[in-house]
Each structure stands twice: as structure tokens, then as C-alpha cells.
XYZ file of C-alpha atoms in Angstrom:
327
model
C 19.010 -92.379 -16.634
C 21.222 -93.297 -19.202
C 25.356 -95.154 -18.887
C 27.248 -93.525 -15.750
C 30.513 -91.714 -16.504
C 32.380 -90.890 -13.718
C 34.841 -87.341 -13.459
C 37.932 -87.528 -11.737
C 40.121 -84.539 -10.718
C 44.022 -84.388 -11.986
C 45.213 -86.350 -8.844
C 42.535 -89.011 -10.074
C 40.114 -88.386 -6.936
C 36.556 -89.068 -7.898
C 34.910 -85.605 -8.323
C 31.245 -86.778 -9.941
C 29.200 -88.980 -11.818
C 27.536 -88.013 -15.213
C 24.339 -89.332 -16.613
C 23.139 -86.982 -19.465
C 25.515 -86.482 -22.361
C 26.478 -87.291 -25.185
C 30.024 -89.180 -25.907
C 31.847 -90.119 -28.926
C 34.961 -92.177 -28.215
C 37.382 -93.390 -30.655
C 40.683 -96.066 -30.027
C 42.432 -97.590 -32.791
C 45.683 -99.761 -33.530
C 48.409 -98.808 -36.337
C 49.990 -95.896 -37.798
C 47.535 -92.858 -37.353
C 44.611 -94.489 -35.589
C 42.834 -92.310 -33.765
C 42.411 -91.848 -30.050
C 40.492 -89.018 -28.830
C 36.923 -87.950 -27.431
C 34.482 -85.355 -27.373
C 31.867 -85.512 -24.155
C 29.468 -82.619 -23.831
C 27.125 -82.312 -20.793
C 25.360 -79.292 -18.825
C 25.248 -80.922 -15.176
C 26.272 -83.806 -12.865
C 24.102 -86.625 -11.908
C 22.940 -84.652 -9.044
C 21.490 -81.217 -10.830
C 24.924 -79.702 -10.264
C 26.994 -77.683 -12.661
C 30.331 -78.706 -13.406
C 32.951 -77.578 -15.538
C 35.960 -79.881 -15.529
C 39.551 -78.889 -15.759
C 42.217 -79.806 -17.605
C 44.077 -82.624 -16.703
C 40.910 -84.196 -15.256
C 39.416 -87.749 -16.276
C 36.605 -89.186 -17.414
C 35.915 -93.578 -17.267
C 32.819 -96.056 -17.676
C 34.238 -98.087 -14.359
C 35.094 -101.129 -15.777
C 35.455 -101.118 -19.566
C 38.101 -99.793 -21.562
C 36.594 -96.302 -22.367
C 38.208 -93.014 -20.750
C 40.600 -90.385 -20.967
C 42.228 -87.261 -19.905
C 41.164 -83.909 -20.809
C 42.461 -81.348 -22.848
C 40.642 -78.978 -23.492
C 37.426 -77.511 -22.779
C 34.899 -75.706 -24.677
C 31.437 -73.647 -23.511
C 29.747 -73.285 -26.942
C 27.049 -70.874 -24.915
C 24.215 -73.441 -24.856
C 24.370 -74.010 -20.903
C 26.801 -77.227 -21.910
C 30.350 -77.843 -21.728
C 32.553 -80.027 -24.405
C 35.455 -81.793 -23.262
C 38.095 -82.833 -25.663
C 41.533 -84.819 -25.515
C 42.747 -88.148 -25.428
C 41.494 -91.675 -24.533
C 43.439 -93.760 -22.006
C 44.892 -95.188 -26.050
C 46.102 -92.165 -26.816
C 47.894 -90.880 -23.230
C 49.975 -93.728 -24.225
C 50.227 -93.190 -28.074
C 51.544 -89.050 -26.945
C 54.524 -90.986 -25.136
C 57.457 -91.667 -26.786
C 60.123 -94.363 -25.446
C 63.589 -93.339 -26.232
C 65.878 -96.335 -26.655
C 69.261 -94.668 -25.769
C 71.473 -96.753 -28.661
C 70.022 -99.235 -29.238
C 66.380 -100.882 -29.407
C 64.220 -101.242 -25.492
C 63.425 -105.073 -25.549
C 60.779 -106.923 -23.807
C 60.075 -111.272 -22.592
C 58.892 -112.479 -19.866
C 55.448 -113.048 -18.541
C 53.163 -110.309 -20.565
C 52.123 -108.035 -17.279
C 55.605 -108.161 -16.515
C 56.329 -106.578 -19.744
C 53.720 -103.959 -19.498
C 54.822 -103.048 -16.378
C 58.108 -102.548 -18.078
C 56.777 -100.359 -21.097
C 55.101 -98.543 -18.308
C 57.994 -97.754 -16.220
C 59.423 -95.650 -19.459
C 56.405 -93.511 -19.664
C 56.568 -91.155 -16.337
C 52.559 -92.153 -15.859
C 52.604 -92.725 -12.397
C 49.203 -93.122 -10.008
C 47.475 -92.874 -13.728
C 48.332 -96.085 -15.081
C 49.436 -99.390 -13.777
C 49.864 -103.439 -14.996
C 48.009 -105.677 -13.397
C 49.977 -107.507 -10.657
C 48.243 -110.977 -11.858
C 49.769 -113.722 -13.424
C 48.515 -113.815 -16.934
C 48.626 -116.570 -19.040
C 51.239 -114.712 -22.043
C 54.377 -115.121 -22.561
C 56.019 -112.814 -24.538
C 58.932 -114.080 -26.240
C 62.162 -111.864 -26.659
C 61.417 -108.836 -28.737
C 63.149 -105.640 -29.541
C 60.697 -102.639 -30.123
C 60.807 -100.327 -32.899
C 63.282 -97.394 -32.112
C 61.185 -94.841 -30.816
C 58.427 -95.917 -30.960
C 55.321 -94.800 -28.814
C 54.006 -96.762 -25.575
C 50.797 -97.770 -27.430
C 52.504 -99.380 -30.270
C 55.300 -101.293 -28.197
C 52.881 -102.586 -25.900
C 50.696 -103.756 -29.317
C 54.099 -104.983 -31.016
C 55.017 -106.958 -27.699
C 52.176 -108.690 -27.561
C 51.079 -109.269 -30.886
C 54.725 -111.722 -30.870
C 53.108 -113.714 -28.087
C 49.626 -114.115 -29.942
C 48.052 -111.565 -26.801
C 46.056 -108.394 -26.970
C 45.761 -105.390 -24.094
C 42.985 -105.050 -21.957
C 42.453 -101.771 -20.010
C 39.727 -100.530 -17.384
C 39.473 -98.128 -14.306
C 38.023 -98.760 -10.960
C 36.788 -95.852 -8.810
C 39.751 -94.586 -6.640
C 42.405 -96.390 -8.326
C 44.254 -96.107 -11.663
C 43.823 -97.771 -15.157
C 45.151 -101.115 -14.953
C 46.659 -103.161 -17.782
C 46.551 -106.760 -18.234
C 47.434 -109.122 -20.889
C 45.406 -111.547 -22.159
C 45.369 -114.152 -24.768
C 43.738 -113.045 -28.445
C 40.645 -114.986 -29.824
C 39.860 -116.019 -33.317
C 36.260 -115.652 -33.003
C 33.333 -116.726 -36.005
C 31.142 -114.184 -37.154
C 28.039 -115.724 -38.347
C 24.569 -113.981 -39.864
C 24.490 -110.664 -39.398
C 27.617 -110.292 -37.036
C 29.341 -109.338 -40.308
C 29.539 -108.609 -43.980
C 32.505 -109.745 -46.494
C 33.789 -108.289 -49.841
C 35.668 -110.989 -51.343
C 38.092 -111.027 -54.237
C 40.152 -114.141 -54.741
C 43.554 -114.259 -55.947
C 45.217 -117.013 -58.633
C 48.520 -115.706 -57.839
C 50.465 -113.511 -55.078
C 54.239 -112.788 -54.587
C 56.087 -115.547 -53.630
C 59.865 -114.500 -54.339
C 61.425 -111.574 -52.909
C 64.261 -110.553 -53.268
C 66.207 -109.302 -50.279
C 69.533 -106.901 -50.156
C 71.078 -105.873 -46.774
C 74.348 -104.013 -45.817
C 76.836 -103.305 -47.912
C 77.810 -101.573 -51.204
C 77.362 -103.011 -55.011
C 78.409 -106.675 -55.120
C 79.520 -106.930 -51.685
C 75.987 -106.421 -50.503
C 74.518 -109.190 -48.277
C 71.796 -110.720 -50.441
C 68.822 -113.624 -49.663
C 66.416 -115.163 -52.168
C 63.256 -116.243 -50.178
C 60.377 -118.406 -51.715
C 57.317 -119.471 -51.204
C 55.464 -122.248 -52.214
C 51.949 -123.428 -53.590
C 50.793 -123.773 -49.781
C 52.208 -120.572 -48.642
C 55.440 -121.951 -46.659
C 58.810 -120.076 -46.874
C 61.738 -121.383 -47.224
C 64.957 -120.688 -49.121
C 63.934 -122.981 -52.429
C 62.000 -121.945 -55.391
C 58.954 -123.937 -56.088
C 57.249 -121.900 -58.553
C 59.100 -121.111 -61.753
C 57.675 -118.975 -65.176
C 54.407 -117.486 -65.217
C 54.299 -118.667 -61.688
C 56.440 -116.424 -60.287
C 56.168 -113.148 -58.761
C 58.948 -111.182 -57.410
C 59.397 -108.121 -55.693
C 62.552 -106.642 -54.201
C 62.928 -106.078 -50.421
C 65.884 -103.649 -49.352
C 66.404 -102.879 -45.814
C 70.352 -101.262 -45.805
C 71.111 -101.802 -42.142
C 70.782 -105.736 -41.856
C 72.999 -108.488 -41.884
C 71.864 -111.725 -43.494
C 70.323 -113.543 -40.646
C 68.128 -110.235 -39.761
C 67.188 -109.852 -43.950
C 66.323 -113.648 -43.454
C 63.472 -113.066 -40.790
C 62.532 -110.011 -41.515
C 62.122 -110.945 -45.247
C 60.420 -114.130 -43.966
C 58.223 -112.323 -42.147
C 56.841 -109.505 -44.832
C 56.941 -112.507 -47.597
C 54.498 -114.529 -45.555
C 51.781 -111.631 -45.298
C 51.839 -111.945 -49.301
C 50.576 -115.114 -48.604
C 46.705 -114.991 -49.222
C 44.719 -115.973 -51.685
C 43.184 -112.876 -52.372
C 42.038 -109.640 -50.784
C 38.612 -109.429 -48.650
C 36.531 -106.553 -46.543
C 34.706 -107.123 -43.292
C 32.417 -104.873 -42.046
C 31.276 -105.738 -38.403
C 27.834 -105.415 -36.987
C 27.757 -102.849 -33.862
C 27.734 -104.509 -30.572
C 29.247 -108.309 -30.721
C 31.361 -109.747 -27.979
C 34.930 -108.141 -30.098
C 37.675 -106.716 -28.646
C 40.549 -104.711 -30.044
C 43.682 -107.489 -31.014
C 40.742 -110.241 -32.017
C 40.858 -111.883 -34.849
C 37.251 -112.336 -36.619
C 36.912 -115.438 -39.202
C 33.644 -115.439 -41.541
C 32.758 -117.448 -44.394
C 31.972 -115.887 -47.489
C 28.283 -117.589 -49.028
C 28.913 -116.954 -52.464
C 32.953 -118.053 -53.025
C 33.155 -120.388 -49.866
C 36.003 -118.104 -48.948
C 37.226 -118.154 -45.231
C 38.662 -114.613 -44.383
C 39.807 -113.607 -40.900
C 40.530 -109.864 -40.425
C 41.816 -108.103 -37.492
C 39.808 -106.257 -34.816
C 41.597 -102.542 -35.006
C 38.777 -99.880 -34.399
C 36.454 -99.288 -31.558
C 33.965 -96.748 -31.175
C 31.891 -95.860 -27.786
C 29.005 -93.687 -28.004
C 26.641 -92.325 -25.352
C 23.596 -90.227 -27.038
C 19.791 -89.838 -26.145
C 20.469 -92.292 -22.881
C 21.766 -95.186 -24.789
C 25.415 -96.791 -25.198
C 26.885 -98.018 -28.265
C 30.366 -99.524 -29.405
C 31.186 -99.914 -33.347
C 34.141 -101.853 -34.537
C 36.528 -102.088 -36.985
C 38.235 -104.656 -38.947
C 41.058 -104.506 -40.660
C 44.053 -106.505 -41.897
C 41.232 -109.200 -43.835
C 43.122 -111.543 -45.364
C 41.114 -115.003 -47.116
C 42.821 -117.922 -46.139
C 44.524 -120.596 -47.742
């Protein structure tokens, strides 16, 4: 008997449990990640037929894969294919309006989800964990209209956290916010692609609000060791500018957020990291390796996840993105 999926009914009441199928899974984080499934399977755990509806669910109890489905297809081969949208992208198909202005988040990090939550309309489906975690999420302002999955991502990103998510039979997915790990990849946990970099931008050159010379306008630097600051360092051949304009800010806003993009320049050079299937990752991780050849440290971001079910076996590929080589 291979991995258990269980199938819930609209209203989330257990219906069955599935044994033989197949399963391909997909979550990611950023700008057109994917989130969707496809499970086929001709009968329950029990030699029953079943052909779910839509609007029904699908979980491994206890890990982070499941969904809701969408649609459902009888190719004519005694099986039935379920497609639609992991429990990633239910919340990446809502979008939170932020009336005029921006919806802002602090507190205690299952506080905040709780809060994201509460502008989604997914009651009895989803749910923060009523724990204490150990995040704090310091006062942030969400990208206007943005969707759930991303504002819970931003929000927790700022407090150096990452979301966890799993359903328990007869209750609904629960959220919880946890602490990110840097975690080494050594052997064969991971392969690099390392090119290293003499030079990378270190001036840019920032214009706000305003019209011609009555524009606001901030020169940010940074240095041989990668700090920012508002004094040049590097002169001549040195230096590398690019221009930064962003229309709608006043100085102190073109400050951080031209602090902010001018200190992801700050690498010294640009790497790939493939990661081994399996390994104890989780999406929001950071992954550090050490390159043989160069002696180059890179750390890259854990963004993908893949869960398969196929001839009675479970699998779960990763994705890393984001691989920066460190100063």
C-alpha cells in the first residue's frame, strides 16, 4: 500500500482514504510560482469507486500537501483526474483589497496570520494556529493588493520566519509561524554553479516625487564590504551606478527602499543550486553550500516544492532560488 491521501467533501467532512494513485503537487513562492495538482485514481482504499466533486479536498494528514478541487476529468480508462489548487494557491486566488491605503501587519506572527486570514472569507477551511510562536513580526505595510499567499510570505520574511501549513482529519488547515533556518548542504545534498564577481553596483541613484529639479533625490553607496550608507567609498573604475526611480516617495521612503534594493546588489557574484530530492528543506529556508573549486560560500533560498505519489512511493523535489555567494 503506498502514502494515504485522504478525500474530504466541500464542508471538509472526511469522505475516504486513497492508496493507489498517482500525484504530482507543485507550491512555489514569488511572482508566478505555481500552485496546482493533478491526482488520478480508479478507487478508494476500500475497492470502492469514487468520483469526487468539486469543491472537495484532498491532504497527506500532517504535511503541507493538499488542495481543493477544480475540476474533474474521466479520461475513459476506469480512472478519474482531479485538478485545481494546492492549499498555496487557495490563498494565492485571494486578493486583499486595502481600501486607501496599504493593510499592515506586527505583532506576534500567528497573530498576524490570523489577521491576513480574516481578509480572505476562508472560513472552517483555513485557520492560524492559536499557539504562541516564537516570531515577531515587526510593523509592515503589504503590497497594495496583493494576494494572501504573498502578504503572508512578505510579513514574515520582515521577521526572518517562514509558513508552515498541515491538515488534521476533521479539522481545517492550520497555519503557524515559525522561525527560518540557514541550513548546510554538504555532499550530495546539493550542486553549485559559481561565477564570482570583481565588481557589482554600489551607487544608485534614487529620484522620488516631484517634477524636474524639484524632485526629491538620494545618492546611496556602498562600500568594499557591502554596507550602505549615504557616503561614497568607491570612486573611478570602481564605481557602478544605476538609477532607481520610484515617483510616489518622499525622501525617507526612497531612503529605505533604495537601501533595501542596493543591498541585494551586494554579492560577489552570481551562483546556482540545485538540491538533491528529499533533505530535511522547507519552503522560506535558506540553504548555504560551499563551492570545492572557488571556496565560494553561496546561500540560496528554498522557493519550490514538489510532492509526488507514483508506483506506491512518495517523493518531494525542491527548489532553490535567490543564490547569492557571500561576501
Amino acid at each position: 500500500m503506498g502514502p494515504l491521501i485522504w478525500l474530504a467533501d466541500a464542508s471538509g467532512r472526511d469522505v475516504c482514504a486513497v492508496s493507489d494513485l498517482d500525484l504530482d503537487a507543485e507550491d512555489g513562492i514569488g511572482e508566478d510560482a505555481p500552485c496546482d495538482f493533478e491526482l488520478t485514481f480508479a478507487r478508494d482504499a476500500s475497492g470502492r469507486r469514487v468520483v469526487p466533486e468539486g469543491g472537495w479536498l484532498w491532504y497527506m494528514e500532517g504535511t503541507p500537501a493538499g488542495g481543493v478541487v477544480d475540476s474533474v476529468t474521466s479520461p475513459g480508462d476506469g480512472t478519474v483526474t482531479c485538478r485545481g489548487r494546492t492549499w498555496a494557491g487557495v490563498l494565492a486566488r485571494k486578493v486583499i483589497d486595502p481600501g486607501d491605503g496599504h493593510v499592515a501587519v506586527s505583532g506576534e506572527g500567528n497573530s498576524v496570520i490570523a489577521r491576513v486570514l480574516s481578509l480572505c472569507a476562508l472560513p472552517g477551511l483555513m485557520a492560524a494556529s492559536t499557539a504562541t510562536s516564537a516570531v515577531r513580526v515587526p510593523a509592515t505595510e503589504l503590497d497594495r493588493f496583493c494576494t494572501a499567499w504573498d502578504g503572508l510570505w512578505e510579513a514574515l520574511r520582515a521577521a526572518g520566519a517562514r509558513l508552515e501549513m498541515a491538515r488534521l482529519q476533521g479539522g481545517p488547515v492550520v497555519l503557524s509561524a515559525v522561525p527560518s533556518r540557514t541550513l548546510e548542504a554538504r555532499g550530495e545534498d546539493a550542486s553549485l554553479s559559481v561565477t564570482l564577481a570583481h565588481r557589482v553596483v554600489n551607487h544608485l541613484v534614487c529620484a522620488g516625487e516631484g517634477q524636474g529639479g524639484e524632485r526629491v533625490r538620494a545618492d546611496l553607496y556602498a562600500d568594499e564590504a557591502g554596507r550602505v550608507s549615504e557616503a561614497q567609498s568607491l570612486f573611478g573604475a570602481d564605481e557602478l551606478a544605476e538609477y532607481y526611480g520610484y515617483s510616489s516617495a518622499d525622501r525617507e521612503r526612497l531612503v529605505a527602499d533604495g537601501t533595501r534594493r542596493l543591498r541585494g546588489y551586494q554579492t560577489r557574484g552570481e551562483a546556482e543550486v540545485t538540491l538533491s530530492p528529499g533533505g530535511p528543506w522547507a519552503l522560506g529556508d535558506r540553504v548555504r553550500a560551499s563551492d570545492p573549486v572557488t571556496g565560494a560560500t553561496v546561500e540560496a533560498t528554498v522557493s519550490g516544492r514538489v510532492t509526488k505519489v507514483a508506483g506506491g512511493a512518495a517523493s518531494v523535489a525542491w527548489t532553490a532560488t535567490d543564490a547569492r555567494v557571500r561576501r
